[in-house]
Coordinates of N, CA and C in Angstrom, one line a residue:
X1 N 88.0 -57.3 26.4 CA 88.0 -56.4 27.5 C 88.7 -55.4 27.0
X2 N 89.0 -54.4 28.1 CA 89.0 -53.1 27.9 C 90.6 -52.7 29.0
X3 N 91.1 -52.7 28.0 CA 92.4 -52.3 29.2 C 92.6 -51.1 29.3
X4 N 93.5 -50.7 30.9 CA 93.3 -49.4 30.8 C 93.9 -48.2 29.4
X5 N 95.3 -49.6 29.1 CA 95.7 -48.8 27.9 C 94.5 -47.4 26.8
X6 N 93.8 -48.6 26.4 CA 93.2 -48.7 25.5 C 91.9 -47.7 26.1
X7 N 91.6 -47.0 26.8 CA 90.9 -46.7 27.8 C 91.7 -45.5 26.8
X8 N 92.8 -45.1 27.4 CA 93.5 -44.1 27.6 C 94.0 -43.3 26.1
X9 N 93.7 -44.3 25.5 CA 94.5 -44.0 23.7 C 93.2 -42.5 23.0
X10 N 93.3 -41.9 22.3 CA 92.7 -41.0 21.9 C 91.5 -41.2 20.5
X11 N 90.4 -40.4 20.8 CA 89.5 -41.1 19.5 C 90.6 -40.7 18.2
X12 N 90.0 -41.9 17.1 CA 91.2 -41.8 15.8 C 90.3 -40.9 15.1
X13 N 91.6 -39.7 14.5 CA 91.3 -38.6 13.6 C 90.3 -39.1 12.6
X14 N 89.2 -38.3 12.5 CA 88.0 -38.3 11.0 C 89.1 -37.0 9.4
X15 N 89.9 -38.7 9.1 CA 89.9 -38.2 7.8 C 88.7 -37.4 6.7
X16 N 89.5 -36.3 5.8 CA 88.3 -36.1 5.0 C 88.1 -36.6 3.6
X17 N 86.8 -36.5 3.4 CA 86.8 -37.6 2.5 C 87.5 -38.1 1.1
X18 N 87.4 -38.8 0.7 CA 88.9 -39.1 -0.3 C 88.1 -38.2 -1.5
X19 N 89.2 -37.6 -1.8 CA 88.8 -36.5 -3.2 C 88.5 -35.1 -2.5
X20 N 88.0 -34.9 -1.5 CA 87.2 -33.9 -1.1 C 88.7 -32.5 -0.9
X21 N 88.3 -31.5 -2.5 CA 89.3 -30.8 -1.6 C 89.7 -29.5 -0.4
X22 N 90.9 -29.2 0.3 CA 91.3 -28.5 1.4 C 91.6 -27.3 1.3
X23 N 90.5 -26.2 1.2 CA 91.4 -25.1 0.2 C 91.6 -23.8 0.9
X24 N 93.3 -23.5 0.8 CA 93.4 -23.0 1.5 C 93.1 -21.5 1.8
X25 N 93.1 -21.1 2.9 CA 92.7 -19.2 2.5 C 93.7 -18.2 1.8
X26 N 94.7 -18.4 2.9 CA 96.3 -18.2 1.6 C 95.8 -17.8 0.6
X27 N 95.5 -19.0 -0.3 CA 95.2 -19.4 -1.9 C 94.6 -18.7 -2.3
X28 N 93.0 -18.4 -1.8 CA 92.4 -17.3 -1.6 C 91.9 -16.1 -1.7
X29 N 93.0 -16.0 -0.7 CA 92.9 -13.7 -0.6 C 94.1 -13.7 -1.7
X30 N 95.0 -14.6 -2.6 CA 95.5 -14.1 -3.2 C 95.5 -14.0 -4.5
X31 N 94.3 -14.8 -4.7 CA 93.1 -15.2 -5.6 C 92.4 -13.5 -5.9
X32 N 91.4 -13.2 -4.6 CA 91.3 -12.4 -4.7 C 91.8 -11.0 -5.0
X33 N 92.6 -10.9 -4.2 CA 94.2 -9.4 -4.7 C 94.3 -9.7 -6.1
X34 N 94.6 -10.2 -6.3 CA 94.3 -10.5 -8.3 C 93.7 -10.2 -8.9
X35 N 92.4 -10.7 -8.5 CA 91.3 -9.9 -9.0 C 91.0 -8.3 -9.4
X36 N 91.5 -7.9 -8.3 CA 91.2 -6.2 -7.9 C 92.0 -5.6 -8.6
X37 N 93.3 -6.3 -9.0 CA 94.5 -6.0 -9.9 C 95.1 -6.3 -11.2
X38 N 93.4 -7.5 -11.5 CA 93.4 -7.4 -12.6 C 92.8 -6.9 -13.0
X39 N 91.4 -6.5 -12.8 CA 90.5 -5.9 -13.1 C 90.5 -3.9 -13.7
X40 N 91.3 -3.5 -12.7 CA 92.2 -2.3 -12.5 C 92.6 -2.3 -13.5
X41 N 94.1 -3.2 -13.9 CA 95.1 -3.0 -15.3 C 94.3 -3.1 -16.5
X42 N 92.8 -3.7 -16.9 CA 92.2 -4.9 -18.3 C 90.9 -5.0 -18.1
X43 N 89.9 -4.3 -16.9 CA 89.4 -4.3 -17.2 C 88.3 -5.5 -17.2
X44 N 87.0 -5.1 -17.4 CA 86.1 -6.8 -17.1 C 85.9 -7.8 -18.5
X45 N 85.9 -7.1 -19.3 CA 85.4 -7.5 -20.5 C 86.6 -8.3 -21.0
X46 N 88.3 -8.0 -21.0 CA 89.4 -8.5 -21.2 C 90.3 -9.5 -19.8
X47 N 88.9 -9.1 -18.9 CA 90.3 -9.9 -17.6 C 89.7 -12.3 -17.6
X48 N 90.7 -12.8 -17.1 CA 90.8 -13.7 -18.1 C 91.3 -14.8 -16.4
X49 N 90.3 -16.2 -16.6 CA 91.3 -16.4 -15.7 C 92.7 -16.4 -15.6
X50 N 93.6 -16.6 -16.3 CA 94.5 -17.4 -16.5 C 95.2 -16.4 -16.1
X51 N 94.7 -14.8 -16.5 CA 95.7 -14.2 -16.2 C 95.3 -13.7 -14.6
X52 N 94.6 -14.3 -13.8 CA 94.2 -13.8 -12.4 C 95.2 -14.9 -11.6
X53 N 95.4 -15.9 -12.3 CA 96.0 -17.2 -11.9 C 97.0 -17.1 -12.0
X54 N 98.2 -16.7 -12.8 CA 99.5 -16.2 -13.2 C 99.5 -14.9 -12.5
X55 N 99.1 -13.7 -11.9 CA 99.0 -12.9 -11.1 C 99.3 -12.7 -9.9
X56 N 98.3 -14.5 -9.5 CA 98.3 -14.7 -7.8 C 99.0 -15.8 -7.5
X57 N 99.8 -16.5 -8.8 CA 101.4 -17.0 -8.7 C 100.1 -18.5 -8.2
X58 N 100.1 -18.9 -8.7 CA 98.7 -20.5 -8.9 C 98.0 -20.9 -10.1
X59 N 97.6 -21.7 -10.1 CA 97.2 -22.7 -11.4 C 96.3 -22.6 -11.6
X60 N 95.2 -22.3 -12.6 CA 94.3 -22.1 -12.9 C 92.4 -23.0 -12.4
X61 N 93.5 -24.2 -12.4 CA 92.7 -25.4 -11.0 C 92.5 -24.6 -9.9
X62 N 92.8 -23.8 -9.5 CA 93.2 -23.6 -7.9 C 91.4 -22.3 -8.6
X63 N 92.6 -21.9 -9.3 CA 90.8 -20.7 -9.1 C 89.0 -21.2 -9.3
X64 N 89.4 -22.2 -10.8 CA 88.2 -23.3 -10.9 C 87.5 -23.9 -9.9
X65 N 88.1 -24.3 -9.0 CA 88.4 -25.3 -7.9 C 86.7 -24.1 -6.7
X66 N 87.1 -22.9 -6.6 CA 86.4 -21.7 -5.8 C 85.7 -20.8 -6.5
X67 N 85.8 -21.3 -7.7 CA 85.1 -20.1 -8.7 C 84.8 -20.5 -10.2
X68 N 83.3 -20.2 -10.6 CA 82.8 -21.2 -11.8 C 83.9 -20.9 -13.1
X69 N 83.8 -18.9 -12.8 CA 83.7 -18.9 -14.1 C 84.8 -17.2 -13.4
X70 N 84.6 -16.4 -14.4 CA 85.3 -14.8 -14.2 C 83.9 -14.2 -13.8
X71 N 83.1 -14.7 -13.9 CA 81.3 -13.7 -13.1 C 81.6 -14.1 -12.0
X72 N 81.3 -15.5 -12.0 CA 81.1 -15.7 -10.5 C 81.9 -15.3 -10.1
X73 N 83.5 -15.4 -9.7 CA 84.2 -14.0 -9.2 C 84.4 -13.0 -9.0
X74 N 83.9 -12.3 -10.2 CA 83.5 -11.0 -9.7 C 82.1 -10.6 -9.0
X75 N 81.3 -11.9 -9.5 CA 80.2 -11.1 -8.5 C 80.0 -11.4 -6.8
X76 N 80.9 -12.7 -6.5 CA 81.3 -12.6 -5.2 C 82.3 -11.6 -4.3
X77 N 83.5 -10.8 -5.2 CA 83.9 -10.3 -4.6 C 83.0 -8.9 -4.8
X78 N 82.1 -8.1 -5.7 CA 81.0 -7.3 -5.3 C 80.2 -7.6 -4.5
X79 N 79.6 -8.6 -4.1 CA 78.5 -8.9 -2.9 C 79.5 -8.5 -1.8
X80 N 80.4 -9.5 -1.6 CA 81.5 -9.0 -0.3 C 81.7 -7.4 -0.2
X81 N 81.5 -6.6 -1.1 CA 81.8 -5.1 -0.5 C 80.5 -4.7 0.4
X82 N 79.2 -5.7 0.4 CA 77.9 -5.3 1.2 C 78.2 -6.1 2.0
X83 N 78.9 -6.6 3.1 CA 78.5 -7.9 4.1 C 80.2 -7.1 5.7
X84 N 80.9 -6.6 4.4 CA 82.5 -5.3 4.7 C 81.3 -4.4 5.6
X85 N 80.5 -3.8 3.9 CA 80.0 -2.3 5.2 C 80.5 -1.6 5.7
X86 N 80.5 -0.2 5.6 CA 81.4 1.1 6.7 C 80.6 0.8 7.7
X87 N 81.9 1.6 8.7 CA 81.3 1.6 10.2 C 80.9 2.9 10.3
X88 N 79.3 2.2 10.8 CA 78.6 3.4 11.6 C 78.9 4.5 12.2
X89 N 78.5 5.9 11.5 CA 78.7 6.8 12.9 C 78.0 6.9 13.8
X90 N 78.3 7.4 14.8 CA 77.6 7.3 16.0 C 77.7 8.5 16.8
X91 N 77.5 10.2 16.2 CA 78.6 11.1 16.7 C 77.9 11.9 17.9
X92 N 76.3 11.7 17.4 CA 75.8 12.1 18.4 C 74.7 13.9 17.7
X93 N 75.2 13.7 16.7 CA 74.8 15.1 16.1 C 75.0 14.9 14.3
X94 N 73.6 14.5 13.6 CA 73.8 14.4 12.1 C 74.5 14.5 11.5
X95 N 74.9 16.4 11.6 CA 76.3 16.5 10.4 C 77.2 15.9 11.1
X96 N 78.1 16.1 12.1 CA 78.7 15.6 12.5 C 78.7 13.6 11.9
X97 N 77.6 12.9 11.5 CA 77.4 11.9 11.6 C 78.1 11.8 10.0
X98 N 77.9 13.1 10.2 CA 77.5 12.6 7.9 C 79.2 13.2 7.4
X99 N 79.4 14.2 7.8 CA 81.3 14.2 8.0 C 81.9 13.2 7.9
X100 N 81.4 12.2 9.1 CA 82.5 11.6 9.1 C 82.5 10.0 7.9
X101 N 81.4 10.1 7.4 CA 80.5 9.0 6.6 C 81.2 9.9 5.6
X102 N 81.2 11.0 5.0 CA 82.2 11.2 4.0 C 83.6 11.9 3.9
X103 N 83.9 11.2 5.6 CA 85.5 11.7 5.7 C 86.2 10.0 5.0
X104 N 84.9 9.4 5.4 CA 85.0 7.3 5.3 C 85.4 7.3 4.2
X105 N 84.3 7.7 3.3 CA 83.8 6.9 1.9 C 84.5 7.1 0.8
X106 N 84.8 9.5 0.6 CA 86.1 9.5 0.0 C 87.9 9.0 -0.1
X107 N 88.2 8.7 1.4 CA 89.2 7.9 1.3 C 88.6 7.1 0.1
X108 N 87.6 6.0 0.7 CA 87.7 5.0 -0.3 C 87.6 4.8 -1.7
X109 N 87.2 6.2 -1.9 CA 86.4 6.2 -3.5 C 88.4 6.6 -4.4
X110 N 89.2 7.2 -3.0 CA 90.6 8.1 -3.3 C 91.2 6.7 -4.0
X111 N 90.8 5.5 -3.3 CA 92.1 4.1 -4.1 C 92.0 4.4 -5.0
X112 N 93.2 3.8 -6.2 CA 93.2 4.1 -7.3 C 93.4 3.0 -8.2
X113 N 92.9 1.4 -7.2 CA 92.2 0.0 -7.7 C 90.4 1.2 -7.8
X114 N 90.3 0.8 -6.5 CA 88.2 1.5 -6.7 C 88.1 2.9 -6.8
X115 N 88.9 3.9 -8.3 CA 89.0 4.7 -8.7 C 88.4 3.7 -10.7
X116 N 89.9 2.6 -10.1 CA 89.8 2.3 -11.8 C 88.3 1.0 -12.0
X117 N 87.9 0.2 -11.1 CA 87.3 -0.8 -10.8 C 85.8 0.1 -11.2
X118 N 85.8 0.4 -10.1 CA 84.1 0.9 -9.9 C 83.0 1.6 -11.2
X119 N 83.8 2.0 -12.2 CA 83.3 2.8 -14.1 C 83.3 1.8 -15.0
X120 N 84.3 0.5 -14.5 CA 84.5 -0.1 -15.1 C 82.9 -1.6 -15.8
X121 N 83.0 -1.7 -13.8 CA 82.4 -2.5 -13.7 C 80.7 -1.6 -13.6
X122 N 80.7 -0.9 -13.1 CA 79.5 0.3 -14.1 C 78.7 0.1 -15.2
X123 N 79.5 0.3 -16.2 CA 79.6 0.3 -17.6 C 79.3 -1.1 -18.2
X124 N 80.2 -2.2 -17.5 CA 79.3 -3.8 -17.3 C 78.3 -4.0 -17.5
X125 N 77.9 -3.5 -15.7 CA 76.4 -3.8 -15.4 C 75.6 -3.3 -16.2
X126 N 75.7 -2.0 -17.6 CA 74.7 -1.8 -18.5 C 74.2 -2.8 -19.2
X127 N 76.0 -3.7 -19.3 CA 75.3 -4.7 -20.2 C 74.8 -6.8 -20.1
X128 N 75.0 -6.6 -18.1 CA 75.3 -7.4 -17.5 C 74.2 -7.3 -16.5
X129 N 72.9 -7.9 -16.7 CA 72.2 -7.9 -15.2 C 72.8 -8.5 -13.7
X130 N 73.7 -9.6 -14.2 CA 74.1 -10.4 -13.1 C 75.1 -9.1 -12.3
X131 N 75.6 -8.7 -12.8 CA 76.3 -7.8 -12.5 C 75.6 -6.5 -11.6
X132 N 75.0 -6.4 -12.7 CA 74.2 -5.0 -11.9 C 73.4 -5.0 -10.7
X133 N 73.1 -6.3 -10.8 CA 72.2 -6.5 -9.5 C 72.7 -6.7 -8.3
X134 N 74.1 -7.3 -8.7 CA 75.2 -7.5 -7.4 C 76.0 -5.9 -6.7
X135 N 76.1 -5.6 -8.3 CA 76.4 -3.8 -8.1 C 75.5 -2.4 -6.7
X136 N 74.2 -3.3 -7.4 CA 73.1 -2.2 -7.0 C 73.2 -2.7 -5.2
X137 N 72.9 -4.0 -5.4 CA 73.0 -4.7 -4.1 C 73.9 -4.8 -2.7
X138 N 75.3 -4.3 -3.3 CA 76.8 -3.9 -2.2 C 76.8 -2.8 -2.7
X139 N 76.3 -1.5 -3.2 CA 76.1 -0.4 -2.6 C 75.0 -0.4 -1.6
X140 N 73.5 -0.3 -2.3 CA 72.3 -0.1 -1.4 C 73.3 -0.4 0.6
X141 N 73.2 -2.3 0.3 CA 73.5 -2.6 1.5 C 74.4 -2.2 1.9
X142 N 75.5 -1.1 1.4 CA 76.9 -0.9 2.5 C 77.4 0.8 2.3
X143 N 76.7 1.5 1.6 CA 76.7 2.6 1.7 C 75.9 3.3 1.6
X144 N 73.9 3.3 1.9 CA 73.4 2.9 2.1 C 72.2 2.5 3.0
X145 N 72.8 1.3 3.5 CA 72.4 0.6 4.8 C 73.1 1.9 6.4
X146 N 74.2 2.4 6.0 CA 74.5 3.2 6.9 C 74.0 4.8 7.0
X147 N 74.1 5.6 5.8 CA 72.5 6.2 5.2 C 71.9 6.4 6.4
X148 N 71.1 5.5 5.8 CA 69.5 4.4 6.2 C 69.9 5.1 8.6
X149 N 71.0 4.1 8.6 CA 71.3 4.5 9.7 C 71.0 5.6 10.4
X150 N 72.0 6.8 9.8 CA 72.2 8.1 10.1 C 70.8 8.8 10.3
X151 N 69.7 8.4 9.5 CA 68.5 9.4 9.2 C 67.6 9.0 10.3
X152 N 68.1 7.8 10.6 CA 67.1 7.1 11.9 C 67.4 8.1 13.4
X153 N 68.7 7.7 13.1 CA 69.6 8.3 14.4 C 68.7 9.5 14.5
X154 N 68.8 10.5 13.0 CA 68.6 11.9 13.9 C 67.2 12.4 14.3
X155 N 66.1 11.4 13.3 CA 65.0 11.4 14.1 C 64.8 10.6 15.3
X156 N 64.9 10.1 15.2 CA 65.8 9.4 17.3 C 65.6 11.4 17.7
X157 N 66.4 11.7 17.3 CA 67.4 12.5 17.9 C 66.8 13.6 17.7
X158 N 65.8 13.8 17.0 CA 64.9 15.0 17.1 C 65.2 16.2 15.9
X159 N 66.9 15.5 15.9 CA 67.2 16.8 14.3 C 66.3 16.7 13.1
X160 N 66.0 15.4 12.5 CA 65.0 15.4 11.5 C 63.4 15.2 12.2
X161 N 62.2 15.3 10.7 CA 60.9 15.0 11.3 C 60.7 13.4 10.9
X162 N 59.8 13.4 11.8 CA 58.8 11.9 12.1 C 58.3 12.2 10.7
X163 N 59.1 10.3 9.6 CA 58.3 10.5 8.6 C 58.4 11.0 6.9
X164 N 60.1 11.3 7.6 CA 61.4 11.8 6.3 C 60.7 11.1 5.6
X165 N 61.1 11.1 4.1 CA 61.2 10.8 2.9 C 62.6 9.5 2.9
X166 N 62.6 8.5 3.4 CA 64.5 7.9 3.6 C 64.9 7.3 1.8
X167 N 64.0 6.9 1.4 CA 64.4 6.8 -0.3 C 64.8 8.1 -0.7
X168 N 64.6 9.2 -1.1 CA 64.9 10.9 -0.7 C 66.3 11.4 -0.1
X169 N 66.5 11.0 1.4 CA 67.2 12.1 2.1 C 68.9 10.9 1.9
X170 N 68.1 9.1 1.6 CA 69.4 8.9 1.2 C 70.0 8.7 -0.1
X171 N 69.1 9.3 -1.5 CA 69.8 9.5 -2.6 C 71.1 11.1 -2.0
X172 N 69.9 12.1 -1.6 CA 70.7 13.4 -0.6 C 72.5 13.1 -0.5
X173 N 71.9 11.4 0.8 CA 73.3 11.4 1.1 C 74.8 11.3 0.7
X174 N 74.3 9.7 -0.7 CA 75.1 9.1 -1.2 C 75.4 9.9 -2.7
X175 N 74.3 10.6 -3.0 CA 74.8 11.1 -4.7 C 75.9 11.9 -4.6
X176 N 76.5 12.8 -3.5 CA 77.7 13.9 -4.5 C 79.2 13.5 -4.2
X177 N 79.8 12.7 -3.9 CA 80.7 12.0 -3.5 C 80.6 10.8 -5.0
X178 N 80.0 9.9 -4.9 CA 79.7 9.4 -6.6 C 79.8 9.9 -7.3
X179 N 78.7 11.3 -7.7 CA 78.9 11.7 -8.7 C 80.2 12.3 -9.3
X180 N 81.3 13.1 -8.2 CA 82.3 12.9 -8.7 C 83.3 12.6 -8.5
X181 N 83.0 11.0 -8.0 CA 84.6 10.0 -8.0 C 84.4 9.1 -9.1
X182 N 83.1 8.7 -9.8 CA 82.8 8.2 -9.8 C 82.8 8.7 -12.1
X183 N 81.5 9.4 -11.6 CA 80.8 10.0 -12.9 C 82.2 11.1 -13.1
X184 N 82.5 12.4 -12.8 CA 83.5 13.3 -13.2 C 84.5 12.8 -12.7
X185 N 84.8 11.6 -12.1 CA 86.5 10.9 -12.2 C 87.0 12.3 -11.5
X186 N 86.9 12.6 -10.7 CA 87.8 13.6 -10.0 C 87.3 13.6 -9.0
X187 N 88.3 12.1 -7.5 CA 88.3 12.7 -6.6 C 88.5 13.4 -5.4
X188 N 89.8 14.0 -5.5 CA 90.8 15.2 -5.2 C 89.5 16.4 -4.6
X189 N 89.2 16.9 -3.9 CA 88.5 17.3 -2.9 C 89.3 18.7 -2.8
X190 N 88.3 19.8 -3.2 CA 89.5 21.5 -2.8 C 89.2 21.4 -1.2
X191 N 90.0 22.3 -0.3 CA 90.2 22.0 1.4 C 89.1 22.8 1.7
X192 N 88.5 22.2 2.7 CA 87.1 22.3 3.6 C 85.9 21.3 2.5
X193 N 86.0 21.0 1.9 CA 84.9 20.3 0.7 C 84.1 19.5 1.6
X194 N 84.5 18.9 2.3 CA 84.0 17.6 3.2 C 82.8 18.5 4.3
X195 N 83.2 19.4 5.5 CA 82.4 20.0 6.3 C 81.3 21.0 5.7
X196 N 81.4 21.5 4.0 CA 80.7 22.2 4.0 C 79.6 21.1 3.0
X197 N 80.4 20.0 2.4 CA 79.6 18.8 2.4 C 77.5 18.6 3.4
X198 N 78.9 18.5 4.0 CA 78.2 18.2 5.3 C 77.0 18.9 6.0
X199 N 77.6 19.7 6.2 CA 76.5 21.3 6.3 C 74.9 21.5 5.3
X200 N 75.9 21.3 4.6 CA 74.6 21.6 3.1 C 73.8 20.4 2.8
X201 N 73.6 19.4 3.3 CA 73.8 17.7 3.2 C 72.2 18.2 5.0
X202 N 73.1 17.5 5.3 CA 72.3 18.0 6.8 C 71.3 19.6 6.9
X203 N 71.0 20.4 6.4 CA 69.8 21.8 5.5 C 69.0 21.1 4.8
X204 N 70.1 20.4 3.7 CA 68.7 19.9 2.8 C 67.8 19.1 3.3
X205 N 68.5 17.9 4.2 CA 67.9 16.5 5.3 C 66.6 17.2 5.9
X206 N 67.3 18.3 7.0 CA 66.5 19.3 7.4 C 65.1 20.0 6.5
X207 N 64.9 19.9 5.3 CA 64.3 21.0 5.1 C 63.6 19.8 4.1
X208 N 63.9 18.8 4.3 CA 63.2 17.5 3.8 C 61.2 17.4 4.6

């Protein structure tokens, strides 16, 4: 027989299966931040799980619960860049869209940690096909995804011709800042450089 008291009792709380680890988000965030700092400080080759754990203020087991190795950890972080992406400019003008993209990208590339990590990962990618694939995916789906949106919007507005070579257009848009920041390693830009770059790129795209 069921009493009124029984009917009003809340259902029993479900327990996590025995042995299941509850991964705290704040610990995961601390480990991710530590990886970027460790990469900037010692590079991928010398980076270790021990160093990451020490920098994050956690034990090694906390890292291994989340990632099997430093390679999987770095691949996860690099792939996350593609998910985060960049804001898609929508100013109504090709040149202004390019200028906004260049301003956002330039600020990101000027960050000292990014300035140290990207060249190191590029060098490691030449030796490690897994890192090369993840890095290419991150850059293409992030930067190139936004650049592709700029080109298609300009085609729709009639600023660029229909049937433009999109791959060539994306190379033209994305190449200059990465050349200066990652290859030449000089992210400091002369006054008015981004405005001139946006104007020159827009003119180049219209000539394709």
